[in-house]
Coordinates of C-alpha atoms and ligand atoms in Angstrom, one line a residue:
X648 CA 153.1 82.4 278.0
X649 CA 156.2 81.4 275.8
X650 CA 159.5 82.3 277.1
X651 CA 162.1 83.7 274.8
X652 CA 165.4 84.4 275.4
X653 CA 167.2 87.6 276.3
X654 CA 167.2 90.1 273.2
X655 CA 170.7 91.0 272.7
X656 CA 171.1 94.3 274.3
X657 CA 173.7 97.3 273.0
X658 CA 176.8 97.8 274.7
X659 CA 176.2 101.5 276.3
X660 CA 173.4 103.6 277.7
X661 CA 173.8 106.3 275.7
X662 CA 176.3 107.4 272.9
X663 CA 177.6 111.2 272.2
X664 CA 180.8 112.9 270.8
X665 CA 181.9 109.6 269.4
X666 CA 182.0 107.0 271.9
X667 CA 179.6 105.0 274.1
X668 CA 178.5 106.3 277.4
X669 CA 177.5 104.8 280.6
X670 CA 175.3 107.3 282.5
X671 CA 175.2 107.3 286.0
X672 CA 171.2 107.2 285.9
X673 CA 169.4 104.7 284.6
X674 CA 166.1 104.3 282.7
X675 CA 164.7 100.9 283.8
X676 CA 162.7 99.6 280.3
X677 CA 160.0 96.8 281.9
X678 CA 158.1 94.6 279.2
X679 CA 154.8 95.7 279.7
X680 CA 153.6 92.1 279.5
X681 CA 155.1 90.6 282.6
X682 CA 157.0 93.7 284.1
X683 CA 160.2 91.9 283.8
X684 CA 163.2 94.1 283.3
X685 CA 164.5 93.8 279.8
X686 CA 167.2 96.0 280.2
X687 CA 168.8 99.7 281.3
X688 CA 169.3 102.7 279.2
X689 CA 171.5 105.9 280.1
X690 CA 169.0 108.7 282.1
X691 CA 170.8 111.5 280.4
X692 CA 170.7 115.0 281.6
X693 CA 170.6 118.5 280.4
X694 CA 174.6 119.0 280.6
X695 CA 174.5 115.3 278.6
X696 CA 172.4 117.3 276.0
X697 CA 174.6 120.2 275.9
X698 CA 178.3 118.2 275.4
X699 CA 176.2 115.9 272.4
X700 CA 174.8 119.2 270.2
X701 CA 177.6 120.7 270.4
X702 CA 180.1 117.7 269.7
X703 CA 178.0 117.1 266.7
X704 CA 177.5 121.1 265.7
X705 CA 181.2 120.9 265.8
X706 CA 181.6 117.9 263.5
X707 CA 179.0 119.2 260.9
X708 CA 180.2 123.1 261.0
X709 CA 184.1 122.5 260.7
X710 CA 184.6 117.9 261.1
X711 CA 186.1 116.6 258.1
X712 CA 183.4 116.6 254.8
X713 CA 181.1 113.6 254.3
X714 CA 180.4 113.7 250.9
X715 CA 177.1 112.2 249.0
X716 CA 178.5 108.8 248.1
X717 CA 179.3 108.2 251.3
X718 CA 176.0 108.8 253.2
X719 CA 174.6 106.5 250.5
X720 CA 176.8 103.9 250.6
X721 CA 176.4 104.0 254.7
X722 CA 172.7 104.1 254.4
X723 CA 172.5 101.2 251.8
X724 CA 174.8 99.2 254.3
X725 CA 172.1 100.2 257.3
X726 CA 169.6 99.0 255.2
X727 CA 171.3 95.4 254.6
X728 CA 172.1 95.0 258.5
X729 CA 168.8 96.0 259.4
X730 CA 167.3 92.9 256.8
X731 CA 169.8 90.5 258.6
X732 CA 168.6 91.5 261.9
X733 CA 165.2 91.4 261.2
X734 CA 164.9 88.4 263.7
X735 CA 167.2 90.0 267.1
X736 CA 165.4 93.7 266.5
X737 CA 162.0 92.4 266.3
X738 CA 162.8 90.4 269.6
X739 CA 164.1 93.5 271.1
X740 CA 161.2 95.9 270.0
X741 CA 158.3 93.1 271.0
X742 CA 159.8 92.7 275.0
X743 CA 160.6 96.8 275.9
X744 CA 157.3 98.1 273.7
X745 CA 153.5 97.0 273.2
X746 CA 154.0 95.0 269.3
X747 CA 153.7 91.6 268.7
X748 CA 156.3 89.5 267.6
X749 CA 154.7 89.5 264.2
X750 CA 153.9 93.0 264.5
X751 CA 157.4 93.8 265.5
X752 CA 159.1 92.1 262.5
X753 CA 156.9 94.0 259.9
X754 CA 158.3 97.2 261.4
X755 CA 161.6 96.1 260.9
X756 CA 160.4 95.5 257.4
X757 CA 159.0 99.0 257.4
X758 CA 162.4 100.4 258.7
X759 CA 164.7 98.5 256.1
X760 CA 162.5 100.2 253.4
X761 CA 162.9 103.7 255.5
X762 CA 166.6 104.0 254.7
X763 CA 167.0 102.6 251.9
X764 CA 164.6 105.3 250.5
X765 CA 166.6 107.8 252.6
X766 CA 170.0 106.1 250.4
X767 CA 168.3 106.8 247.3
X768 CA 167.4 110.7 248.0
X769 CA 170.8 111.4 247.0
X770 CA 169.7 111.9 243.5
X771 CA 166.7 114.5 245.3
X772 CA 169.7 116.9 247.0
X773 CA 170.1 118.8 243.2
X774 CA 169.7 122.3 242.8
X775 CA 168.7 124.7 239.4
X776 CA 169.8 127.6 237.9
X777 CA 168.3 131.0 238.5
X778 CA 166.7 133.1 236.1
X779 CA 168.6 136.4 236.8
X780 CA 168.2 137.6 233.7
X781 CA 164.1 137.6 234.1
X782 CA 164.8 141.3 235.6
X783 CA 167.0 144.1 234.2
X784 CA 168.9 144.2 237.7
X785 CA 170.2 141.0 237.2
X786 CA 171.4 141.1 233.5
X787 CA 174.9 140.8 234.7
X788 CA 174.6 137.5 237.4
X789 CA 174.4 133.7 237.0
X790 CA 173.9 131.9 239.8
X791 CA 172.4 128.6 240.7
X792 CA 170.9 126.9 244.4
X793 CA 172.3 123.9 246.3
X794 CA 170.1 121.9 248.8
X795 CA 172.6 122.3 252.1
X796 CA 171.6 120.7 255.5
X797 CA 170.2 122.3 258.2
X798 CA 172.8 121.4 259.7
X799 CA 172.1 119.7 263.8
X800 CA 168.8 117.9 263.8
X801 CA 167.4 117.2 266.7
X802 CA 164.9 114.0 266.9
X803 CA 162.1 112.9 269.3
X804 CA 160.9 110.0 269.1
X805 CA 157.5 108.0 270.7
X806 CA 157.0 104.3 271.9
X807 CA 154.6 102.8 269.5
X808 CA 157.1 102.8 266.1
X809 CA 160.2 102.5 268.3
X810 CA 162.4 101.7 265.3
X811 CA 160.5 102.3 261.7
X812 CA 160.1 105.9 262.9
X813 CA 163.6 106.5 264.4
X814 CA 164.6 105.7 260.8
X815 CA 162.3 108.2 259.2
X816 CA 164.0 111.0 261.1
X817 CA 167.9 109.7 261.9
X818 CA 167.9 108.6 258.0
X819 CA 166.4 111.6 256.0
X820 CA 168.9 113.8 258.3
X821 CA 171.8 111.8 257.7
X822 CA 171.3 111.6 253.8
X823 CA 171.0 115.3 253.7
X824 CA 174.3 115.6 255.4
X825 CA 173.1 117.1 258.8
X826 CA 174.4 115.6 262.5
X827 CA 171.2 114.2 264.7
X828 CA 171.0 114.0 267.9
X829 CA 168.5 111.1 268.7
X830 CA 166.2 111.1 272.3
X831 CA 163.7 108.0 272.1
X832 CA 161.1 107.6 274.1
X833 CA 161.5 106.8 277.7
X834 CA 159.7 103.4 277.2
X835 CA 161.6 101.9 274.2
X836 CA 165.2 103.5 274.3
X837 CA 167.0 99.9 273.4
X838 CA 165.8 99.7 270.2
X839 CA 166.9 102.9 269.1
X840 CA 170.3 102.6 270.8
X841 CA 170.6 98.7 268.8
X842 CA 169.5 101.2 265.6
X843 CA 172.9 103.7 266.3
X844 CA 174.8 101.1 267.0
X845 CA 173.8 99.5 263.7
X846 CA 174.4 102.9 261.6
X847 CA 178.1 103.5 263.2
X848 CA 178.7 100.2 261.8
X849 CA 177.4 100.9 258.3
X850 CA 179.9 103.6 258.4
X851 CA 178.0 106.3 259.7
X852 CA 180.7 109.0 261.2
X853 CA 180.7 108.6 265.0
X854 CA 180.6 112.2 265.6
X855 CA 177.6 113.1 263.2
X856 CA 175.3 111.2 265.3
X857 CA 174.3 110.6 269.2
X858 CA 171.5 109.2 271.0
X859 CA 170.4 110.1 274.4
X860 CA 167.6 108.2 276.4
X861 CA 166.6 110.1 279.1
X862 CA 162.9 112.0 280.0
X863 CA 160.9 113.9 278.5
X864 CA 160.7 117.4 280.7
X865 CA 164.6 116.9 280.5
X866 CA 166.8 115.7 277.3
X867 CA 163.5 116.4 275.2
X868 CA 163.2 120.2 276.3
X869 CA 167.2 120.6 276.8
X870 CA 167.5 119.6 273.3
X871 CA 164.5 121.3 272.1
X872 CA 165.6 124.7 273.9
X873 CA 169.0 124.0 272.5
X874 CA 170.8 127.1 270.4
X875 CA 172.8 125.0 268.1
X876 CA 169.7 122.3 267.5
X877 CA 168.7 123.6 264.0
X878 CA 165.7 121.9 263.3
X879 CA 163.2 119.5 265.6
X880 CA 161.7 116.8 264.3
X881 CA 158.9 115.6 266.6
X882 CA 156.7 112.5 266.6
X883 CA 154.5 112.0 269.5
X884 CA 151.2 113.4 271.5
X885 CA 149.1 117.0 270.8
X886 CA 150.3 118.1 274.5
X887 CA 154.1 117.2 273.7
X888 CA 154.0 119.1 271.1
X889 CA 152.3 122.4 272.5
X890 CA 155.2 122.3 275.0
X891 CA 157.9 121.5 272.4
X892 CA 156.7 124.3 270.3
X893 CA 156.6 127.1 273.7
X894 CA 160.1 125.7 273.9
X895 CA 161.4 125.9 270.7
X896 CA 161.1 129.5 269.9
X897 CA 162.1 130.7 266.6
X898 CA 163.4 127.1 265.3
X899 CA 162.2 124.9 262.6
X900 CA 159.8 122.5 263.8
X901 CA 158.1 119.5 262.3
X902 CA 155.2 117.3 264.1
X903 CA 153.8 114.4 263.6
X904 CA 150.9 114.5 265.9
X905 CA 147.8 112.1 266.9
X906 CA 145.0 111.6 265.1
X907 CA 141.5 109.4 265.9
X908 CA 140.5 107.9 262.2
X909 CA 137.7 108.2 260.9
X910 CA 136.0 105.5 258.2
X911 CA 133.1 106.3 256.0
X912 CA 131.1 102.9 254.9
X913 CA 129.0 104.6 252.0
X914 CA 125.3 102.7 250.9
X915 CA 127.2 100.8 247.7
X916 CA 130.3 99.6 249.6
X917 CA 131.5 96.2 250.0
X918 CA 130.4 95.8 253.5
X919 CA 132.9 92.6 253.9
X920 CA 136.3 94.5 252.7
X921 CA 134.7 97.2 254.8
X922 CA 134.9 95.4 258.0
X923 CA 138.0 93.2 257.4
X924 CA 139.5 96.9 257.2
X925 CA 137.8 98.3 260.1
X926 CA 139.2 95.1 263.0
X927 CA 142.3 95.2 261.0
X928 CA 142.9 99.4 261.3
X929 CA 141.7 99.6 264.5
X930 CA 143.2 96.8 266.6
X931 CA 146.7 96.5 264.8
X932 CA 149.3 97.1 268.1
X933 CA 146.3 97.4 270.2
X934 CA 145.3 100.6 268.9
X935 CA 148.3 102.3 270.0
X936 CA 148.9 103.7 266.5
X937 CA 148.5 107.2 265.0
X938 CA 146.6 106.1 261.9
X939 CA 144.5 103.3 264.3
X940 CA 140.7 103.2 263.2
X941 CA 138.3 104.9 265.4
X942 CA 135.2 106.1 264.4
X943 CA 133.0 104.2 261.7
X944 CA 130.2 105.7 260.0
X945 CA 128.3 103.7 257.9
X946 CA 125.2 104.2 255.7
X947 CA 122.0 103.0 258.0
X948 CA 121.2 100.3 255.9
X949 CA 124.4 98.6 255.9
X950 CA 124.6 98.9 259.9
X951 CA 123.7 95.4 261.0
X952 CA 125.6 93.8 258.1
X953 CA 128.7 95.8 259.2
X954 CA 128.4 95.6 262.8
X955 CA 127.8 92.0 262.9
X956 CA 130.8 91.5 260.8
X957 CA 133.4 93.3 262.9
X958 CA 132.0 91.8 266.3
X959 CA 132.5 88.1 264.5
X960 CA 136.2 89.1 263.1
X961 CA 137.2 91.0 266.4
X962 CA 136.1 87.5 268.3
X963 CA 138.1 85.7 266.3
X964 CA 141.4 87.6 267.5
X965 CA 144.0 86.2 269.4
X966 CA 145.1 88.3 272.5
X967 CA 148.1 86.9 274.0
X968 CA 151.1 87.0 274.7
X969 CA 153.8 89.4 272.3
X970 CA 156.3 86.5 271.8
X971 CA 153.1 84.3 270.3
X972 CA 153.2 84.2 266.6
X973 CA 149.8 82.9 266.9
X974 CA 148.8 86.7 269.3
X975 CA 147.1 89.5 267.0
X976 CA 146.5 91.5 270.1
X977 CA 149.3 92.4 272.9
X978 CA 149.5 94.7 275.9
X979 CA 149.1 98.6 275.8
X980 CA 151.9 100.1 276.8
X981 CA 151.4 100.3 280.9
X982 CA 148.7 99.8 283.2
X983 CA 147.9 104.3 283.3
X984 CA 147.2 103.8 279.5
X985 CA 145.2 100.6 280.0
X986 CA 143.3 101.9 282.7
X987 CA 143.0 105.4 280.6
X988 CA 141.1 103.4 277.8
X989 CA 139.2 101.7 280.2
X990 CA 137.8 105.1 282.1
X991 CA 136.8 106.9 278.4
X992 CA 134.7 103.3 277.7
X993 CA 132.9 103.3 280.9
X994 CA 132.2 107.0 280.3
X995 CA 130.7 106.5 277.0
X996 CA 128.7 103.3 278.4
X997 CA 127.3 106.0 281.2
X998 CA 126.4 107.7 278.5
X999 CA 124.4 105.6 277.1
X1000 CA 126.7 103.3 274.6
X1001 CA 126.4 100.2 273.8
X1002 CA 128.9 97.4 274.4
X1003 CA 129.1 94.9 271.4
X1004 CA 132.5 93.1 272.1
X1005 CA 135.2 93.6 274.8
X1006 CA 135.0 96.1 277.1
X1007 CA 137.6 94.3 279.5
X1008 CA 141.4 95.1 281.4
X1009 CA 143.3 92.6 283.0
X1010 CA 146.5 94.8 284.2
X1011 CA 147.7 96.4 280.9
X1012 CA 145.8 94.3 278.4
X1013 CA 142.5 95.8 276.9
X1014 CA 140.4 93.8 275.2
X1015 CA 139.4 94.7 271.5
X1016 CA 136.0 96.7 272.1
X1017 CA 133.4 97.7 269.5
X1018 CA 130.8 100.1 270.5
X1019 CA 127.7 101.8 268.8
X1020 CA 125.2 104.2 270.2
X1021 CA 128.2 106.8 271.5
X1022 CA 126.5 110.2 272.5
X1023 CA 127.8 112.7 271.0
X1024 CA 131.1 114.7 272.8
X1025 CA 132.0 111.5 274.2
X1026 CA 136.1 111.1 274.5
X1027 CA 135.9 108.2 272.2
X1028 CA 134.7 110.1 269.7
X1029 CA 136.5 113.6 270.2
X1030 CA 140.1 112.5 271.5
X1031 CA 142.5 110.1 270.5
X1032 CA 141.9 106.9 272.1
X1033 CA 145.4 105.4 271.5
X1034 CA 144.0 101.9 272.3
X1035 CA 142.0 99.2 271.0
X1036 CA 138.6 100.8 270.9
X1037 CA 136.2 101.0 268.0
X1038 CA 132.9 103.0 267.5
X1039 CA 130.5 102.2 264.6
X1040 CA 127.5 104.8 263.9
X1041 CA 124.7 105.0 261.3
X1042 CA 124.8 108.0 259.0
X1043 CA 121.9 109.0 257.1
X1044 CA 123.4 112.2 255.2
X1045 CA 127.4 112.2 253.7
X1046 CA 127.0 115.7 254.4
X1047 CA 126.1 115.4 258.1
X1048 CA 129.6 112.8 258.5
X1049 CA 131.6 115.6 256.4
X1050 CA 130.7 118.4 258.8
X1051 CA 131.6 115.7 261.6
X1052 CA 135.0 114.8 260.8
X1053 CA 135.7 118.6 259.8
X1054 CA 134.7 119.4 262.9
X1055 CA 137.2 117.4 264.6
X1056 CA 140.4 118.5 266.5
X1057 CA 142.1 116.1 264.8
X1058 CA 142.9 115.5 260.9
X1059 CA 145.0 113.0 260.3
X1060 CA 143.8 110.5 257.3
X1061 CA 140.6 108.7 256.9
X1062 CA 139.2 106.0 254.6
X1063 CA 135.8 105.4 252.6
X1064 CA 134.7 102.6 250.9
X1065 CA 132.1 102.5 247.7
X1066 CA 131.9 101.1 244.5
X1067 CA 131.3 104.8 243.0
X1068 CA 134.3 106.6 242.1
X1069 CA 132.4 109.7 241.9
X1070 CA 131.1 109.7 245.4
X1071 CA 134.7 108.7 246.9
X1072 CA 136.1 111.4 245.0
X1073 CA 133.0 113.8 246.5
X1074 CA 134.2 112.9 249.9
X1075 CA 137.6 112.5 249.8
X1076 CA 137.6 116.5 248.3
X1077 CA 135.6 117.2 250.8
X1078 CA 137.4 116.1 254.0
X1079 CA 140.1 118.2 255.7
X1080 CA 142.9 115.6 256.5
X1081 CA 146.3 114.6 255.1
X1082 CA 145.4 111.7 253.2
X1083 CA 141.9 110.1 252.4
X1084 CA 141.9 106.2 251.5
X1085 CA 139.2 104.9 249.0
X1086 CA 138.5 101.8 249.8
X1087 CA 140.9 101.1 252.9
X1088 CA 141.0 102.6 256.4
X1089 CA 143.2 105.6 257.3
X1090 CA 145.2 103.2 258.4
X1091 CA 147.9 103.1 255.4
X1092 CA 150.8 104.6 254.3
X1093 CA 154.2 104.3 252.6
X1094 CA 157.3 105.2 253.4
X1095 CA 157.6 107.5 250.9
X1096 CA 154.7 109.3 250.7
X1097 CA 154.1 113.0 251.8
X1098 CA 152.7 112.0 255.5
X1099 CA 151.1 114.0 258.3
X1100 CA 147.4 115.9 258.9
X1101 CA 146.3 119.5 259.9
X1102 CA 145.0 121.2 262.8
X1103 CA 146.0 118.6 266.2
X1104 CA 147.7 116.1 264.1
X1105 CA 150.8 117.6 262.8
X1106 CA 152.6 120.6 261.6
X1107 CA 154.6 119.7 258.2
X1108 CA 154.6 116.7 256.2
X1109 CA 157.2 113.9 256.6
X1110 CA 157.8 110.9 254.6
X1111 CA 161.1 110.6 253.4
X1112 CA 161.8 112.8 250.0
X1113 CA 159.6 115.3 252.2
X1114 CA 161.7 114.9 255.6
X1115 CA 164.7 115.6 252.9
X1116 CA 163.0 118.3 251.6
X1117 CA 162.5 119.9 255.3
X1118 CA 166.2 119.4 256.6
X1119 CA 167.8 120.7 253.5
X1120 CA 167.7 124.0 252.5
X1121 CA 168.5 125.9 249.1
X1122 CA 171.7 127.8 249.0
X1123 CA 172.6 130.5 246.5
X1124 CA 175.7 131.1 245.0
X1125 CA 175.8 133.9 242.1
X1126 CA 178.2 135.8 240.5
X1127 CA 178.1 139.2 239.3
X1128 CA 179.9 139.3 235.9
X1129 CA 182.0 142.4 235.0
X1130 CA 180.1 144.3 232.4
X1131 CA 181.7 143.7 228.6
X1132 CA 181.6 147.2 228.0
X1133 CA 184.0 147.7 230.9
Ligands
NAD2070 P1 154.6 111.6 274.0 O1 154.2 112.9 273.3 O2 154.2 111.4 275.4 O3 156.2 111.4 273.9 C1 156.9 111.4 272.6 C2 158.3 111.8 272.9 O4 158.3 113.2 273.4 C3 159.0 111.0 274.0 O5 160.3 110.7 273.6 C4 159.0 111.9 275.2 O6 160.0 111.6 276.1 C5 159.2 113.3 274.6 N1 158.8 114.4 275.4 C6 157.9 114.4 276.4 N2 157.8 115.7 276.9 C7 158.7 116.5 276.2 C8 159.0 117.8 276.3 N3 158.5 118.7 277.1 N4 160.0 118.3 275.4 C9 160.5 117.4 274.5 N5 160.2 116.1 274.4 C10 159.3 115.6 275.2 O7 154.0 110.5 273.0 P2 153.9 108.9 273.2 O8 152.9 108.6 274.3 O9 155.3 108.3 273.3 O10 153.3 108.5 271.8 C11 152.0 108.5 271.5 C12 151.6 109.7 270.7 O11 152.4 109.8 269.5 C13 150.2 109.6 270.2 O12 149.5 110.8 270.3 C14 150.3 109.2 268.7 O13 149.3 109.6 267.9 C15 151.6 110.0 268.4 N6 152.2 109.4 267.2 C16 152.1 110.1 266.0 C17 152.6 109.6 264.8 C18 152.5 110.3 263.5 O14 153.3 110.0 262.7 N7 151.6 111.3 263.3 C19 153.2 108.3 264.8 C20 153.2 107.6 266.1 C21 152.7 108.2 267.2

């Protein structure tokens, strides 16, 4: 395996109330490769939770103004450091998570793009004027909205995006002139302290942000259950999510759950694009991706074409080593996920599946694995997987797949390929998800677009005009004229 050198690490453990902390409790952060320790992160604790929202309660409610221009000027700045650092932040993100060097430096990509979309929404926090007049009670007002913050957002964070979606919910906030208060996830916290460290420098007031690695059942549901946290912003599993919401009460809550793709290979499709789209979707990171292709349906007479097709492209990938520029396919994320994976294959293969390709664990590597011949109910077809594992099925009726993937706890996005515009447009309608894909996998998205799925996969949309939209809120001002006859 290639060694690397250290990844520059960030000065403190943890960072409230304007200054660097250094916990007395550490988080260990392992590389899952090689379990070497790539550095320690603050364990923070429920009092840590309660001295950072309200330091930055305090700053947003009476600290000194921090007008438009500035927020853009310090998120344009972000944006610029983070495209200089490209090389140091995807060294950092490949050791403490699961991507690929290659992988790691696209998300830096992804991230640069993240704020300085979240720069530009200045120009999105306008307001209107009211019609008052449209009623004879208001003859006598004008009045008009702002968009106001929130005011203390409080954002939690998973491991398999550790920096592209920090961004998408430290960035939005910031623009729309809340304080955040930042918890990453247990596994990557360096990153996102790197990210905070970066943002203070752009200019960033120190006492409008703080991040806090700690766990889960602590800073997450301290700052969840918080009084003065205004809003939650939550990316990470269905379960999480359940308990965030019992915690959260009455609070504003958005969720960016999982999801288990599904791709629909229609009769006229272009079976090659089809299954370059299928190995790419569902082994990117290892699988450990929301979006990640899982469950392929294609038209029965396309079946051998496809299926030989992905088993030849998945044989070609590299699994390797994360610092490899040459790996496509790293490590999941520790050996309880790995061994997870492997325990919901060997149940399907009881079951009756067929293996076509992989099918193998060596400590927390998981081979890419194709199957076919799932039975029905079988976890790799019901839950979210969250690794590199692939099921391909015949389908003789669209409208038996339809009733399949409606059917589905999750509802994330899903793709279909064909040459007919009229039959993609028939079964992207048709499906209940939060974004269909004609001719590509689920697994796309932009930064910008309204993003998130129904029923298990999310509550809310984000995507950054729409995470703008959710952490500002219209505020009425109106004046009631004195009457001219008085
Ligand atoms: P997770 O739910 O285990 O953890 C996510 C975060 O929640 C972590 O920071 C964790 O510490 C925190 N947390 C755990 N318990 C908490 C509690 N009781 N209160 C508050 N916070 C708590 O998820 P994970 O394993 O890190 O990530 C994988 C999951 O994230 C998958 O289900 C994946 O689909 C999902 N995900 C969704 C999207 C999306 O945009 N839809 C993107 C990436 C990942």
């Amino acid at each position: 395996m290639t060694t690397q050198p250290a990844p520059p690490i960030p000065a403190g453990g943890a960072f409230w109330a304007g200054r660097w902390r250094s916990p007395v409790a550490v988080l260990e952060v392992h590389d899952p490769e090689d379990g070497r320790l790539v550095g320690v992160a603050g364990d923070c604790t429920a009092g840590d939770v309660d001295a950072a929202v309200s330091a930055v309660a305090q700053a947003v409610l009476h600290g000194p103004a921090w007008p438009v221009w500035q927020r853009r000027e310090a998120l344009h700045r972000a944006a610029v450091l983070l495209a200089e650092r490209e090389a140091d932040l995807a060294r950092l993100i490949s050791r403490e998570g699961c991507k690929t060097v290659r992988g790691a430096a696209a998300e830096v990509r992804r991230a640069v793009e993240t704020v300085r979309l979240s720069a530009e929404q200045a120009d999105r926090l306008e307001g209107r004027t009211l019609p008052f007049g449209d009623t004879p009670r208001g003859e006598d007002r004008l009045g008009w909205y702002t968009r106001e913050p929130v005011g203390v957002v409080a954002a939690i964070t998973p491991f398999n995006d550790p920096l592209n979606l920090v961004a998408h919910k430290v960035a939005p906030a910031l623009i729309g002139g809340n304080g955040v208060v930042l918890k990453p996830a247990e596994q990557t916290p360096l990153v996102a302290l790197a990210f905070i460290e970066l943002l203070l420098e752009a200019g960033v007031p120190a006492d409008r942000v703080a991040v806090l690695p700690g766990r889960g059942a602590t800073v997450g549901a301290a700052l969840v259950g918080h009084p003065r946290v205004d809003l939650v912003s939550f990316t990470g599993g269905f379960a999480t999510g359940n308990a965030i919401a019992a915690t959260a009460g009455a609070k504003k809550t958005m969720m960016e759950l999982g999801g288990n793709g599904t791709v629909v290979v229609l009769p006229d499709a272009d079976v090659r694009r089809a299954a370059r789209a299928v190995v790419d979707g569902a082994f990117g990171n290892a699988g450990q991706n929301c979006l990640s292709v899982q469950r392929v349906f294609v038209a029965r007479e396309l079946l051998d074409d496809l299926v030989e097709r992905v088993v030849h492209l998945t044989s070609e990938l590299v699994v390797g080593s994360k610092a490899d520029e040459r790996t496509d396919v790293g490590p999941l994320i520790d050996v309880a996920s790995a061994t997870r994976v492997e325990s919901w294959v060997d149940e399907a293969v009881e079951g009756g599946a067929a293996v076509l390709i992989g099918a193998k664990r060596d400590g927390t590597y998981y081979w890419p694995t194709v199957l076919t011949s799932v039975p029905v109910g079988a976890r790799v077809l019901t839950e979210e997987v969250f690794g590199p594992v692939v099921s391909i099925e015949a389908f003789d009726s669209v409208d038996d797949v339809v009733a399949d993937v409606n059917g589905l706890e999750y509802g994330l996005q899903a793709g279909v390929f064909t040459r007919d515009i009229d039959s993609a447009l028939d079964v992207a309608q048709r499906l209940r998800v939060g974004a269909v894909m004609i001719n590509d996998t689920g697994d796309f998205r932009i930064d910008a677009m309204p993003f998130g799925g129904g029923k298990r996969s999310g509550v809310g949309r984000e995507g950054v005009p729409f995470a703008v939209d959710a952490m500002t809120e219209p505020k009425i001002i109106a004046i009631h004229r004195t009457p001219r006859s008085a």
